């Protein structure tokens, strides 16, 4: 993707302190017994033409966040600005024109296409809803099919006549139908075989270049995310742990959680794999119903100290757009810490304390 | 690993009769599994890897299935064994863990009871003794507070913990062979790393042989001794871990190795992919099944390629490709030492 040019584009989407708390109801009186803190104070800006990778393990809130941004669910708090318009509380009617500009591609190509509808209806549906003339619909549907690498003659087929990879192409064609600006891709290749994954990833990149699309690419697979993204946000238990230009995240992970995630990925190269020192973090993510105080990763973090248990760390800006949410960052020098600033994207409840330098000799990762 | 193979599979064929025609799910599969060896069976969906694994357990038996060939565990034939004979072997000699730990445990029984049941089906031990064994097993697979957790229901465990319970259950009677069908695919990477570490430890402590069915070459590089690459029902290449990764002979293996996005390499402009799609298992191309997707196809390819050693100096490294070895070594390099089916940027 056009890595160099992208981050200078205008803001496509501005996300400020978004929270998504789902109530848990119990008993016959349906009283609220607690909340699932699915997304907890997340802020970022997405620029036109860029691809932002959203990664994290199951339950980290990446899918909830992407659905909140699309206004498929109403946020508990915070503000969403799409191309200069505040859409946080926009009504369904007000959202209608916005919907043509933001589209979604889903993970499961088997569940996201209606099995009773022909491809012409699946792709043409959105066009019809938005008042495009009938003969133009047929023309555009066939063009779209061709554009995503299928044959025009396939318009009258049903989803079951296609393989997983082909179905995902149909899902992409449907998302493209209304010529959107922003496409949220929710694990678009996770359900596909490796060789087919590469086909779809390449298709998405070509389409981005041709149509100047902006992507949010949600995934748990850090290898694929690195390939497509300009910037990457790493989420854990509803918060952004690290936000970084794609390459830097891999060469210089600052948050211990990012380092642990990278280390956990086995490299498909036996010699490299034997050479590596792997960090295996123990335990499992805590429940989002009752997230731990302070830094949410402290229960599993090998570097955690007292302050991590009490104070929410700010998102610290280390320059070049590399931000991390940690009191004891990795891979940064004393000077880099001295030059760092508290990012305005920090959670509202975070403290002001500056990160502390940890000598890598005394305290290896 | 050892002289006498634990499991010998020879010319195994599995066909299923369906309304659309005969599905050739497994076609002429042969391999050996040695004592405390980890064999990874790699392939994409529909390659026959899971059907091969399930057939060894006798789980594909049905009126519309047809079997040929043989599979012998310590000399005992599995394919023609009666259901009774198989029941005695399953769990005791050969055990299996599945991809989805959510659906492979009974949700209405406590996990301890489920494992005790399996132990008592094979060994004549008292309830107390069986329970003690379960606690030890749960400890061994890394479940904390095993004495309390033994009375939990499956829904009270996370995905990673449930997979540990499945492993504990599979190991309850010290089977010689453990078949793990995509054991970590449904899990997050940090949990996957934990489970893979448990599996490595187990192999070392108990000498269990493992057949690992997976599509993830990273996992394979992490744990396997030998690899069998499957495509369209056949093993197209088999060899040691290093042979397959550093001297792959079959173009499908090249394509598979080439299409993985790697975090330790500079990222290519376009990810290399394998063009086209796997053939239908009902109507397969003649000769080499990979032929329609292979850019190296030539006039020999419509002939049936046996799985045989084509490199003189590497016994046990077999493949099903007609190209001469030197030609293969030359053609598989797509860019500065990188292996692939075609150069970067080639049309998908």
mmCIF file with all atom_site columns, N, CA and C in Angstrom, chain A residues 57-58 163 166 193 195 198-199 202 205-206 209 223 226-227 229 250 261 264 266-274 278 280-284 300, chain B residues 44-45 158 161 188-190 192 194 197 218 221-222 241-242 245-246 260-274 276-277 293:
data_model
loop_
_atom_site.group_PDB
_atom_site.id
_atom_site.type_symbol
_atom_site.label_atom_id
_atom_site.label_alt_id
_atom_site.label_comp_id
_atom_site.label_asym_id
_atom_site.label_entity_id
_atom_site.label_seq_id
_atom_site.pdbx_PDB_ins_code
_atom_site.Cartn_x
_atom_site.Cartn_y
_atom_site.Cartn_z
_atom_site.occupancy
_atom_site.B_iso_or_equiv
_atom_site.pdbx_formal_charge
_atom_site.auth_seq_id
_atom_site.auth_comp_id
_atom_site.auth_asym_id
_atom_site.auth_atom_id
_atom_site.pdbx_PDB_model_num
ATOM 1   N N  . UNK A 1 57  ? -6.083  -10.493 20.425  1.00 0.00 ? 57  UNK A N  1
ATOM 2   C CA . UNK A 1 57  ? -6.606  -11.842 20.558  1.00 0.00 ? 57  UNK A CA 1
ATOM 3   C C  . UNK A 1 57  ? -8.123  -11.794 20.746  1.00 0.00 ? 57  UNK A C  1
ATOM 4   N N  . UNK A 1 58  ? -8.758  -12.964 20.724  1.00 0.00 ? 58  UNK A N  1
ATOM 5   C CA . UNK A 1 58  ? -10.216 -12.956 20.836  1.00 0.00 ? 58  UNK A CA 1
ATOM 6   C C  . UNK A 1 58  ? -10.639 -12.276 22.126  1.00 0.00 ? 58  UNK A C  1
ATOM 7   N N  . UNK A 1 163 ? -16.380 -21.529 -4.157  1.00 0.00 ? 163 UNK A N  1
ATOM 8   C CA . UNK A 1 163 ? -15.485 -21.927 -3.061  1.00 0.00 ? 163 UNK A CA 1
ATOM 9   C C  . UNK A 1 163 ? -15.353 -20.773 -2.069  1.00 0.00 ? 163 UNK A C  1
ATOM 10  N N  . UNK A 1 166 ? -13.687 -17.661 -3.536  1.00 0.00 ? 166 UNK A N  1
ATOM 11  C CA . UNK A 1 166 ? -14.578 -16.980 -4.482  1.00 0.00 ? 166 UNK A CA 1
ATOM 12  C C  . UNK A 1 166 ? -15.691 -16.250 -3.758  1.00 0.00 ? 166 UNK A C  1
ATOM 13  N N  . UNK A 1 193 ? -7.763  -20.768 3.082   1.00 0.00 ? 193 UNK A N  1
ATOM 14  C CA . UNK A 1 193 ? -6.476  -21.451 3.038   1.00 0.00 ? 193 UNK A CA 1
ATOM 15  C C  . UNK A 1 193 ? -5.366  -20.474 2.674   1.00 0.00 ? 193 UNK A C  1
ATOM 16  N N  . UNK A 1 195 ? -2.906  -20.317 0.508   1.00 0.00 ? 195 UNK A N  1
ATOM 17  C CA . UNK A 1 195 ? -2.641  -19.896 -0.861  1.00 0.00 ? 195 UNK A CA 1
ATOM 18  C C  . UNK A 1 195 ? -3.763  -18.990 -1.365  1.00 0.00 ? 195 UNK A C  1
ATOM 19  N N  . UNK A 1 198 ? -3.497  -15.285 0.133   1.00 0.00 ? 198 UNK A N  1
ATOM 20  C CA . UNK A 1 198 ? -2.623  -14.385 -0.611  1.00 0.00 ? 198 UNK A CA 1
ATOM 21  C C  . UNK A 1 198 ? -3.382  -13.779 -1.796  1.00 0.00 ? 198 UNK A C  1
ATOM 22  N N  . UNK A 1 199 ? -4.213  -14.579 -2.453  1.00 0.00 ? 199 UNK A N  1
ATOM 23  C CA . UNK A 1 199 ? -4.996  -14.048 -3.588  1.00 0.00 ? 199 UNK A CA 1
ATOM 24  C C  . UNK A 1 199 ? -5.898  -12.902 -3.138  1.00 0.00 ? 199 UNK A C  1
ATOM 25  N N  . UNK A 1 202 ? -3.952  -9.733  -2.053  1.00 0.00 ? 202 UNK A N  1
ATOM 26  C CA . UNK A 1 202 ? -3.470  -8.997  -3.229  1.00 0.00 ? 202 UNK A CA 1
ATOM 27  C C  . UNK A 1 202 ? -4.605  -8.252  -3.911  1.00 0.00 ? 202 UNK A C  1
ATOM 28  N N  . UNK A 1 205 ? -5.403  -5.120  -2.011  1.00 0.00 ? 205 UNK A N  1
ATOM 29  C CA . UNK A 1 205 ? -4.394  -4.080  -2.220  1.00 0.00 ? 205 UNK A CA 1
ATOM 30  C C  . UNK A 1 205 ? -4.558  -3.395  -3.578  1.00 0.00 ? 205 UNK A C  1
ATOM 31  N N  . UNK A 1 206 ? -4.838  -4.207  -4.609  1.00 0.00 ? 206 UNK A N  1
ATOM 32  C CA . UNK A 1 206 ? -5.058  -3.625  -5.944  1.00 0.00 ? 206 UNK A CA 1
ATOM 33  C C  . UNK A 1 206 ? -6.245  -2.673  -5.936  1.00 0.00 ? 206 UNK A C  1
ATOM 34  N N  . UNK A 1 209 ? -5.476  0.637   -4.360  1.00 0.00 ? 209 UNK A N  1
ATOM 35  C CA . UNK A 1 209 ? -4.724  1.529   -5.234  1.00 0.00 ? 209 UNK A CA 1
ATOM 36  C C  . UNK A 1 209 ? -5.623  2.113   -6.323  1.00 0.00 ? 209 UNK A C  1
ATOM 37  N N  . UNK A 1 223 ? 1.026   -11.627 10.876  1.00 0.00 ? 223 UNK A N  1
ATOM 38  C CA . UNK A 1 223 ? 1.812   -11.672 9.647   1.00 0.00 ? 223 UNK A CA 1
ATOM 39  C C  . UNK A 1 223 ? 1.036   -11.027 8.503   1.00 0.00 ? 223 UNK A C  1
ATOM 40  N N  . UNK A 1 226 ? 0.656   -7.172  9.003   1.00 0.00 ? 226 UNK A N  1
ATOM 41  C CA . UNK A 1 226 ? 1.861   -6.430  8.669   1.00 0.00 ? 226 UNK A CA 1
ATOM 42  C C  . UNK A 1 226 ? 1.932   -6.194  7.169   1.00 0.00 ? 226 UNK A C  1
ATOM 43  N N  . UNK A 1 227 ? 1.528   -7.214  6.411   1.00 0.00 ? 227 UNK A N  1
ATOM 44  C CA . UNK A 1 227 ? 1.637   -7.091  4.973   1.00 0.00 ? 227 UNK A CA 1
ATOM 45  C C  . UNK A 1 227 ? 0.745   -5.990  4.405   1.00 0.00 ? 227 UNK A C  1
ATOM 46  N N  . UNK A 1 229 ? -0.880  -3.346  6.252   1.00 0.00 ? 229 UNK A N  1
ATOM 47  C CA . UNK A 1 229 ? -1.155  -2.115  6.993   1.00 0.00 ? 229 UNK A CA 1
ATOM 48  C C  . UNK A 1 229 ? -0.095  -1.037  6.836   1.00 0.00 ? 229 UNK A C  1
ATOM 49  N N  . UNK A 1 250 ? 7.090   -4.225  14.337  1.00 0.00 ? 250 UNK A N  1
ATOM 50  C CA . UNK A 1 250 ? 7.755   -5.525  14.290  1.00 0.00 ? 250 UNK A CA 1
ATOM 51  C C  . UNK A 1 250 ? 9.234   -5.418  14.623  1.00 0.00 ? 250 UNK A C  1
ATOM 52  N N  . UNK A 1 261 ? 3.197   -11.084 21.880  1.00 0.00 ? 261 UNK A N  1
ATOM 53  C CA . UNK A 1 261 ? 2.410   -11.546 20.733  1.00 0.00 ? 261 UNK A CA 1
ATOM 54  C C  . UNK A 1 261 ? 3.333   -11.939 19.590  1.00 0.00 ? 261 UNK A C  1
ATOM 55  N N  . UNK A 1 264 ? 5.186   -15.092 20.193  1.00 0.00 ? 264 UNK A N  1
ATOM 56  C CA . UNK A 1 264 ? 4.366   -16.309 20.210  1.00 0.00 ? 264 UNK A CA 1
ATOM 57  C C  . UNK A 1 264 ? 4.134   -16.873 18.814  1.00 0.00 ? 264 UNK A C  1
ATOM 58  N N  . UNK A 1 266 ? 4.963   -18.685 15.700  1.00 0.00 ? 266 UNK A N  1
ATOM 59  C CA . UNK A 1 266 ? 6.056   -19.525 15.226  1.00 0.00 ? 266 UNK A CA 1
ATOM 60  C C  . UNK A 1 266 ? 6.452   -19.104 13.807  1.00 0.00 ? 266 UNK A C  1
ATOM 61  N N  . UNK A 1 267 ? 7.727   -18.985 13.542  1.00 0.00 ? 267 UNK A N  1
ATOM 62  C CA . UNK A 1 267 ? 8.188   -18.588 12.212  1.00 0.00 ? 267 UNK A CA 1
ATOM 63  C C  . UNK A 1 267 ? 8.301   -19.828 11.329  1.00 0.00 ? 267 UNK A C  1
ATOM 64  N N  . UNK A 1 268 ? 7.713   -19.779 10.138  1.00 0.00 ? 268 UNK A N  1
ATOM 65  C CA . UNK A 1 268 ? 7.736   -20.968 9.277   1.00 0.00 ? 268 UNK A CA 1
ATOM 66  C C  . UNK A 1 268 ? 9.119   -21.185 8.660   1.00 0.00 ? 268 UNK A C  1
ATOM 67  N N  . UNK A 1 269 ? 10.097  -21.349 9.486   1.00 0.00 ? 269 UNK A N  1
ATOM 68  C CA . UNK A 1 269 ? 11.468  -21.566 9.051   1.00 0.00 ? 269 UNK A CA 1
ATOM 69  C C  . UNK A 1 269 ? 12.170  -22.244 10.234  1.00 0.00 ? 269 UNK A C  1
ATOM 70  N N  . UNK A 1 270 ? 12.384  -23.566 10.136  1.00 0.00 ? 270 UNK A N  1
ATOM 71  C CA . UNK A 1 270 ? 12.874  -24.320 11.299  1.00 0.00 ? 270 UNK A CA 1
ATOM 72  C C  . UNK A 1 270 ? 14.162  -23.751 11.893  1.00 0.00 ? 270 UNK A C  1
ATOM 73  N N  . UNK A 1 271 ? 15.110  -23.344 11.045  1.00 0.00 ? 271 UNK A N  1
ATOM 74  C CA . UNK A 1 271 ? 16.390  -22.861 11.590  1.00 0.00 ? 271 UNK A CA 1
ATOM 75  C C  . UNK A 1 271 ? 16.195  -21.566 12.370  1.00 0.00 ? 271 UNK A C  1
ATOM 76  N N  . UNK A 1 272 ? 15.438  -20.617 11.774  1.00 0.00 ? 272 UNK A N  1
ATOM 77  C CA . UNK A 1 272 ? 15.145  -19.356 12.460  1.00 0.00 ? 272 UNK A CA 1
ATOM 78  C C  . UNK A 1 272 ? 14.448  -19.632 13.788  1.00 0.00 ? 272 UNK A C  1
ATOM 79  N N  . UNK A 1 273 ? 13.510  -20.551 13.717  1.00 0.00 ? 273 UNK A N  1
ATOM 80  C CA . UNK A 1 273 ? 12.681  -20.862 14.857  1.00 0.00 ? 273 UNK A CA 1
ATOM 81  C C  . UNK A 1 273 ? 13.502  -21.410 16.022  1.00 0.00 ? 273 UNK A C  1
ATOM 82  N N  . UNK A 1 274 ? 14.496  -22.255 15.698  1.00 0.00 ? 274 UNK A N  1
ATOM 83  C CA . UNK A 1 274 ? 15.349  -22.824 16.743  1.00 0.00 ? 274 UNK A CA 1
ATOM 84  C C  . UNK A 1 274 ? 16.222  -21.742 17.356  1.00 0.00 ? 274 UNK A C  1
ATOM 85  N N  . UNK A 1 278 ? 12.121  -17.461 22.745  1.00 0.00 ? 278 UNK A N  1
ATOM 86  C CA . UNK A 1 278 ? 10.699  -17.166 22.749  1.00 0.00 ? 278 UNK A CA 1
ATOM 87  C C  . UNK A 1 278 ? 10.248  -16.771 24.147  1.00 0.00 ? 278 UNK A C  1
ATOM 88  N N  . UNK A 1 280 ? 7.122   -16.943 26.344  1.00 0.00 ? 280 UNK A N  1
ATOM 89  C CA . UNK A 1 280 ? 5.776   -17.507 26.406  1.00 0.00 ? 280 UNK A CA 1
ATOM 90  C C  . UNK A 1 280 ? 5.097   -16.897 27.621  1.00 0.00 ? 280 UNK A C  1
ATOM 91  N N  . UNK A 1 281 ? 4.134   -15.983 27.393  1.00 0.00 ? 281 UNK A N  1
ATOM 92  C CA . UNK A 1 281 ? 3.439   -15.415 28.543  1.00 0.00 ? 281 UNK A CA 1
ATOM 93  C C  . UNK A 1 281 ? 2.457   -16.439 29.063  1.00 0.00 ? 281 UNK A C  1
ATOM 94  N N  . UNK A 1 282 ? 2.405   -16.570 30.375  1.00 0.00 ? 282 UNK A N  1
ATOM 95  C CA . UNK A 1 282 ? 1.497   -17.528 30.981  1.00 0.00 ? 282 UNK A CA 1
ATOM 96  C C  . UNK A 1 282 ? 0.111   -16.931 31.109  1.00 0.00 ? 282 UNK A C  1
ATOM 97  N N  . UNK A 1 283 ? -0.801  -17.724 31.625  1.00 0.00 ? 283 UNK A N  1
ATOM 98  C CA . UNK A 1 283 ? -2.128  -17.222 31.950  1.00 0.00 ? 283 UNK A CA 1
ATOM 99  C C  . UNK A 1 283 ? -2.957  -16.850 30.737  1.00 0.00 ? 283 UNK A C  1
ATOM 100 N N  . UNK A 1 284 ? -4.105  -16.255 31.026  1.00 0.00 ? 284 UNK A N  1
ATOM 101 C CA . UNK A 1 284 ? -5.048  -15.913 29.985  1.00 0.00 ? 284 UNK A CA 1
ATOM 102 C C  . UNK A 1 284 ? -5.567  -14.518 30.247  1.00 0.00 ? 284 UNK A C  1
ATOM 103 N N  . UNK A 1 300 ? -0.448  -10.416 33.460  1.00 0.00 ? 300 UNK A N  1
ATOM 104 C CA . UNK A 1 300 ? 0.363   -11.386 32.710  1.00 0.00 ? 300 UNK A CA 1
ATOM 105 C C  . UNK A 1 300 ? 1.735   -10.825 32.338  1.00 0.00 ? 300 UNK A C  1
ATOM 106 N N  . UNK B 2 44  ? -4.186  -28.084 2.500   1.00 0.00 ? 44  UNK B N  1
ATOM 107 C CA . UNK B 2 44  ? -5.280  -27.132 2.597   1.00 0.00 ? 44  UNK B CA 1
ATOM 108 C C  . UNK B 2 44  ? -6.601  -27.873 2.768   1.00 0.00 ? 44  UNK B C  1
ATOM 109 N N  . UNK B 2 45  ? -7.693  -27.141 2.937   1.00 0.00 ? 45  UNK B N  1
ATOM 110 C CA . UNK B 2 45  ? -8.968  -27.830 3.122   1.00 0.00 ? 45  UNK B CA 1
ATOM 111 C C  . UNK B 2 45  ? -9.253  -28.698 1.906   1.00 0.00 ? 45  UNK B C  1
ATOM 112 N N  . UNK B 2 158 ? -11.988 -21.760 29.552  1.00 0.00 ? 158 UNK B N  1
ATOM 113 C CA . UNK B 2 158 ? -11.748 -21.007 28.326  1.00 0.00 ? 158 UNK B CA 1
ATOM 114 C C  . UNK B 2 158 ? -11.352 -21.988 27.220  1.00 0.00 ? 158 UNK B C  1
ATOM 115 N N  . UNK B 2 161 ? -8.032  -23.734 27.874  1.00 0.00 ? 161 UNK B N  1
ATOM 116 C CA . UNK B 2 161 ? -8.133  -24.712 28.969  1.00 0.00 ? 161 UNK B CA 1
ATOM 117 C C  . UNK B 2 161 ? -8.892  -25.952 28.502  1.00 0.00 ? 161 UNK B C  1
ATOM 118 N N  . UNK B 2 188 ? -5.859  -18.510 20.378  1.00 0.00 ? 188 UNK B N  1
ATOM 119 C CA . UNK B 2 188 ? -5.036  -17.319 20.171  1.00 0.00 ? 188 UNK B CA 1
ATOM 120 C C  . UNK B 2 188 ? -3.554  -17.668 20.223  1.00 0.00 ? 188 UNK B C  1
ATOM 121 N N  . UNK B 2 189 ? -2.724  -16.815 19.609  1.00 0.00 ? 189 UNK B N  1
ATOM 122 C CA . UNK B 2 189 ? -1.300  -17.170 19.504  1.00 0.00 ? 189 UNK B CA 1
ATOM 123 C C  . UNK B 2 189 ? -0.598  -17.357 20.828  1.00 0.00 ? 189 UNK B C  1
ATOM 124 N N  . UNK B 2 190 ? -0.917  -16.542 21.836  1.00 0.00 ? 190 UNK B N  1
ATOM 125 C CA . UNK B 2 190 ? -0.198  -16.729 23.105  1.00 0.00 ? 190 UNK B CA 1
ATOM 126 C C  . UNK B 2 190 ? -0.594  -18.060 23.737  1.00 0.00 ? 190 UNK B C  1
ATOM 127 N N  . UNK B 2 192 ? -1.711  -20.649 21.915  1.00 0.00 ? 192 UNK B N  1
ATOM 128 C CA . UNK B 2 192 ? -1.131  -21.648 21.021  1.00 0.00 ? 192 UNK B CA 1
ATOM 129 C C  . UNK B 2 192 ? 0.295   -21.970 21.445  1.00 0.00 ? 192 UNK B C  1
ATOM 130 N N  . UNK B 2 194 ? 1.561   -21.754 24.374  1.00 0.00 ? 194 UNK B N  1
ATOM 131 C CA . UNK B 2 194 ? 1.527   -22.573 25.598  1.00 0.00 ? 194 UNK B CA 1
ATOM 132 C C  . UNK B 2 194 ? 1.221   -24.039 25.275  1.00 0.00 ? 194 UNK B C  1
ATOM 133 N N  . UNK B 2 197 ? 4.036   -25.868 23.613  1.00 0.00 ? 197 UNK B N  1
ATOM 134 C CA . UNK B 2 197 ? 5.077   -26.194 24.576  1.00 0.00 ? 197 UNK B CA 1
ATOM 135 C C  . UNK B 2 197 ? 4.695   -27.431 25.387  1.00 0.00 ? 197 UNK B C  1
ATOM 136 N N  . UNK B 2 218 ? 4.018   -22.549 10.334  1.00 0.00 ? 218 UNK B N  1
ATOM 137 C CA . UNK B 2 218 ? 4.733   -22.038 11.502  1.00 0.00 ? 218 UNK B CA 1
ATOM 138 C C  . UNK B 2 218 ? 4.687   -23.062 12.624  1.00 0.00 ? 218 UNK B C  1
ATOM 139 N N  . UNK B 2 221 ? 6.970   -25.937 11.791  1.00 0.00 ? 221 UNK B N  1
ATOM 140 C CA . UNK B 2 221 ? 8.388   -25.630 12.007  1.00 0.00 ? 221 UNK B CA 1
ATOM 141 C C  . UNK B 2 221 ? 8.730   -25.689 13.485  1.00 0.00 ? 221 UNK B C  1
ATOM 142 N N  . UNK B 2 222 ? 7.737   -25.459 14.317  1.00 0.00 ? 222 UNK B N  1
ATOM 143 C CA . UNK B 2 222 ? 7.932   -25.398 15.756  1.00 0.00 ? 222 UNK B CA 1
ATOM 144 C C  . UNK B 2 222 ? 8.027   -26.775 16.403  1.00 0.00 ? 222 UNK B C  1
ATOM 145 N N  . UNK B 2 241 ? 11.784  -32.364 8.419   1.00 0.00 ? 241 UNK B N  1
ATOM 146 C CA . UNK B 2 241 ? 11.441  -30.945 8.537   1.00 0.00 ? 241 UNK B CA 1
ATOM 147 C C  . UNK B 2 241 ? 12.360  -30.093 7.656   1.00 0.00 ? 241 UNK B C  1
ATOM 148 N N  . UNK B 2 242 ? 13.657  -30.301 7.801   1.00 0.00 ? 242 UNK B N  1
ATOM 149 C CA . UNK B 2 242 ? 14.599  -29.475 7.052   1.00 0.00 ? 242 UNK B CA 1
ATOM 150 C C  . UNK B 2 242 ? 14.562  -29.763 5.558   1.00 0.00 ? 242 UNK B C  1
ATOM 151 N N  . UNK B 2 245 ? 11.526  -27.878 4.152   1.00 0.00 ? 245 UNK B N  1
ATOM 152 C CA . UNK B 2 245 ? 11.655  -26.422 4.172   1.00 0.00 ? 245 UNK B CA 1
ATOM 153 C C  . UNK B 2 245 ? 12.805  -25.912 3.295   1.00 0.00 ? 245 UNK B C  1
ATOM 154 N N  . UNK B 2 246 ? 13.908  -26.673 3.223   1.00 0.00 ? 246 UNK B N  1
ATOM 155 C CA . UNK B 2 246 ? 15.075  -26.132 2.530   1.00 0.00 ? 246 UNK B CA 1
ATOM 156 C C  . UNK B 2 246 ? 15.397  -26.819 1.206   1.00 0.00 ? 246 UNK B C  1
ATOM 157 N N  . UNK B 2 260 ? 3.312   -17.793 2.347   1.00 0.00 ? 260 UNK B N  1
ATOM 158 C CA . UNK B 2 260 ? 3.114   -17.387 3.744   1.00 0.00 ? 260 UNK B CA 1
ATOM 159 C C  . UNK B 2 260 ? 3.687   -15.989 3.952   1.00 0.00 ? 260 UNK B C  1
ATOM 160 N N  . UNK B 2 261 ? 2.897   -15.126 4.581   1.00 0.00 ? 261 UNK B N  1
ATOM 161 C CA . UNK B 2 261 ? 3.413   -13.812 4.967   1.00 0.00 ? 261 UNK B CA 1
ATOM 162 C C  . UNK B 2 261 ? 4.292   -14.024 6.189   1.00 0.00 ? 261 UNK B C  1
ATOM 163 N N  . UNK B 2 262 ? 5.547   -13.578 6.138   1.00 0.00 ? 262 UNK B N  1
ATOM 164 C CA . UNK B 2 262 ? 6.453   -13.815 7.265   1.00 0.00 ? 262 UNK B CA 1
ATOM 165 C C  . UNK B 2 262 ? 6.797   -12.534 7.981   1.00 0.00 ? 262 UNK B C  1
ATOM 166 N N  . UNK B 2 263 ? 6.839   -12.608 9.321   1.00 0.00 ? 263 UNK B N  1
ATOM 167 C CA . UNK B 2 263 ? 7.120   -11.399 10.071  1.00 0.00 ? 263 UNK B CA 1
ATOM 168 C C  . UNK B 2 263 ? 8.614   -11.132 10.178  1.00 0.00 ? 263 UNK B C  1
ATOM 169 N N  . UNK B 2 264 ? 9.440   -12.080 9.764   1.00 0.00 ? 264 UNK B N  1
ATOM 170 C CA . UNK B 2 264 ? 10.884  -11.892 9.933   1.00 0.00 ? 264 UNK B CA 1
ATOM 171 C C  . UNK B 2 264 ? 11.574  -11.544 8.617   1.00 0.00 ? 264 UNK B C  1
ATOM 172 N N  . UNK B 2 265 ? 10.797  -11.228 7.599   1.00 0.00 ? 265 UNK B N  1
ATOM 173 C CA . UNK B 2 265 ? 11.382  -10.877 6.305   1.00 0.00 ? 265 UNK B CA 1
ATOM 174 C C  . UNK B 2 265 ? 10.824  -9.534  5.873   1.00 0.00 ? 265 UNK B C  1
ATOM 175 N N  . UNK B 2 266 ? 11.572  -8.787  5.024   1.00 0.00 ? 266 UNK B N  1
ATOM 176 C CA . UNK B 2 266 ? 10.993  -7.551  4.476   1.00 0.00 ? 266 UNK B CA 1
ATOM 177 C C  . UNK B 2 266 ? 9.722   -7.884  3.712   1.00 0.00 ? 266 UNK B C  1
ATOM 178 N N  . UNK B 2 267 ? 8.731   -7.008  3.773   1.00 0.00 ? 267 UNK B N  1
ATOM 179 C CA . UNK B 2 267 ? 7.489   -7.425  3.144   1.00 0.00 ? 267 UNK B CA 1
ATOM 180 C C  . UNK B 2 267 ? 7.527   -7.193  1.644   1.00 0.00 ? 267 UNK B C  1
ATOM 181 N N  . UNK B 2 268 ? 7.068   -8.202  0.872   1.00 0.00 ? 268 UNK B N  1
ATOM 182 C CA . UNK B 2 268 ? 7.059   -8.062  -0.573  1.00 0.00 ? 268 UNK B CA 1
ATOM 183 C C  . UNK B 2 268 ? 5.934   -7.132  -0.999  1.00 0.00 ? 268 UNK B C  1
ATOM 184 N N  . UNK B 2 269 ? 6.052   -6.581  -2.191  1.00 0.00 ? 269 UNK B N  1
ATOM 185 C CA . UNK B 2 269 ? 4.999   -5.700  -2.683  1.00 0.00 ? 269 UNK B CA 1
ATOM 186 C C  . UNK B 2 269 ? 3.678   -6.456  -2.787  1.00 0.00 ? 269 UNK B C  1
ATOM 187 N N  . UNK B 2 270 ? 3.729   -7.629  -3.371  1.00 0.00 ? 270 UNK B N  1
ATOM 188 C CA . UNK B 2 270 ? 2.545   -8.486  -3.450  1.00 0.00 ? 270 UNK B CA 1
ATOM 189 C C  . UNK B 2 270 ? 2.884   -9.839  -2.861  1.00 0.00 ? 270 UNK B C  1
ATOM 190 N N  . UNK B 2 271 ? 1.931   -10.409 -2.146  1.00 0.00 ? 271 UNK B N  1
ATOM 191 C CA . UNK B 2 271 ? 2.153   -11.747 -1.610  1.00 0.00 ? 271 UNK B CA 1
ATOM 192 C C  . UNK B 2 271 ? 2.081   -12.751 -2.748  1.00 0.00 ? 271 UNK B C  1
ATOM 193 N N  . UNK B 2 272 ? 3.072   -13.635 -2.881  1.00 0.00 ? 272 UNK B N  1
ATOM 194 C CA . UNK B 2 272 ? 2.959   -14.663 -3.910  1.00 0.00 ? 272 UNK B CA 1
ATOM 195 C C  . UNK B 2 272 ? 1.790   -15.586 -3.554  1.00 0.00 ? 272 UNK B C  1
ATOM 196 N N  . UNK B 2 273 ? 1.010   -15.977 -4.548  1.00 0.00 ? 273 UNK B N  1
ATOM 197 C CA . UNK B 2 273 ? -0.097  -16.892 -4.255  1.00 0.00 ? 273 UNK B CA 1
ATOM 198 C C  . UNK B 2 273 ? -0.033  -18.044 -5.233  1.00 0.00 ? 273 UNK B C  1
ATOM 199 N N  . UNK B 2 274 ? -0.852  -19.072 -4.993  1.00 0.00 ? 274 UNK B N  1
ATOM 200 C CA . UNK B 2 274 ? -0.953  -20.164 -5.953  1.00 0.00 ? 274 UNK B CA 1
ATOM 201 C C  . UNK B 2 274 ? -2.181  -19.869 -6.800  1.00 0.00 ? 274 UNK B C  1
ATOM 202 N N  . UNK B 2 276 ? -5.482  -20.153 -9.200  1.00 0.00 ? 276 UNK B N  1
ATOM 203 C CA . UNK B 2 276 ? -6.539  -21.158 -9.330  1.00 0.00 ? 276 UNK B CA 1
ATOM 204 C C  . UNK B 2 276 ? -6.958  -21.758 -8.005  1.00 0.00 ? 276 UNK B C  1
ATOM 205 N N  . UNK B 2 277 ? -7.624  -22.909 -8.094  1.00 0.00 ? 277 UNK B N  1
ATOM 206 C CA . UNK B 2 277 ? -8.163  -23.573 -6.915  1.00 0.00 ? 277 UNK B CA 1
ATOM 207 C C  . UNK B 2 277 ? -7.915  -25.064 -6.990  1.00 0.00 ? 277 UNK B C  1
ATOM 208 N N  . UNK B 2 293 ? -2.672  -26.108 -11.980 1.00 0.00 ? 293 UNK B N  1
ATOM 209 C CA . UNK B 2 293 ? -2.265  -24.867 -11.313 1.00 0.00 ? 293 UNK B CA 1
ATOM 210 C C  . UNK B 2 293 ? -0.761  -24.654 -11.403 1.00 0.00 ? 293 UNK B C  1
#
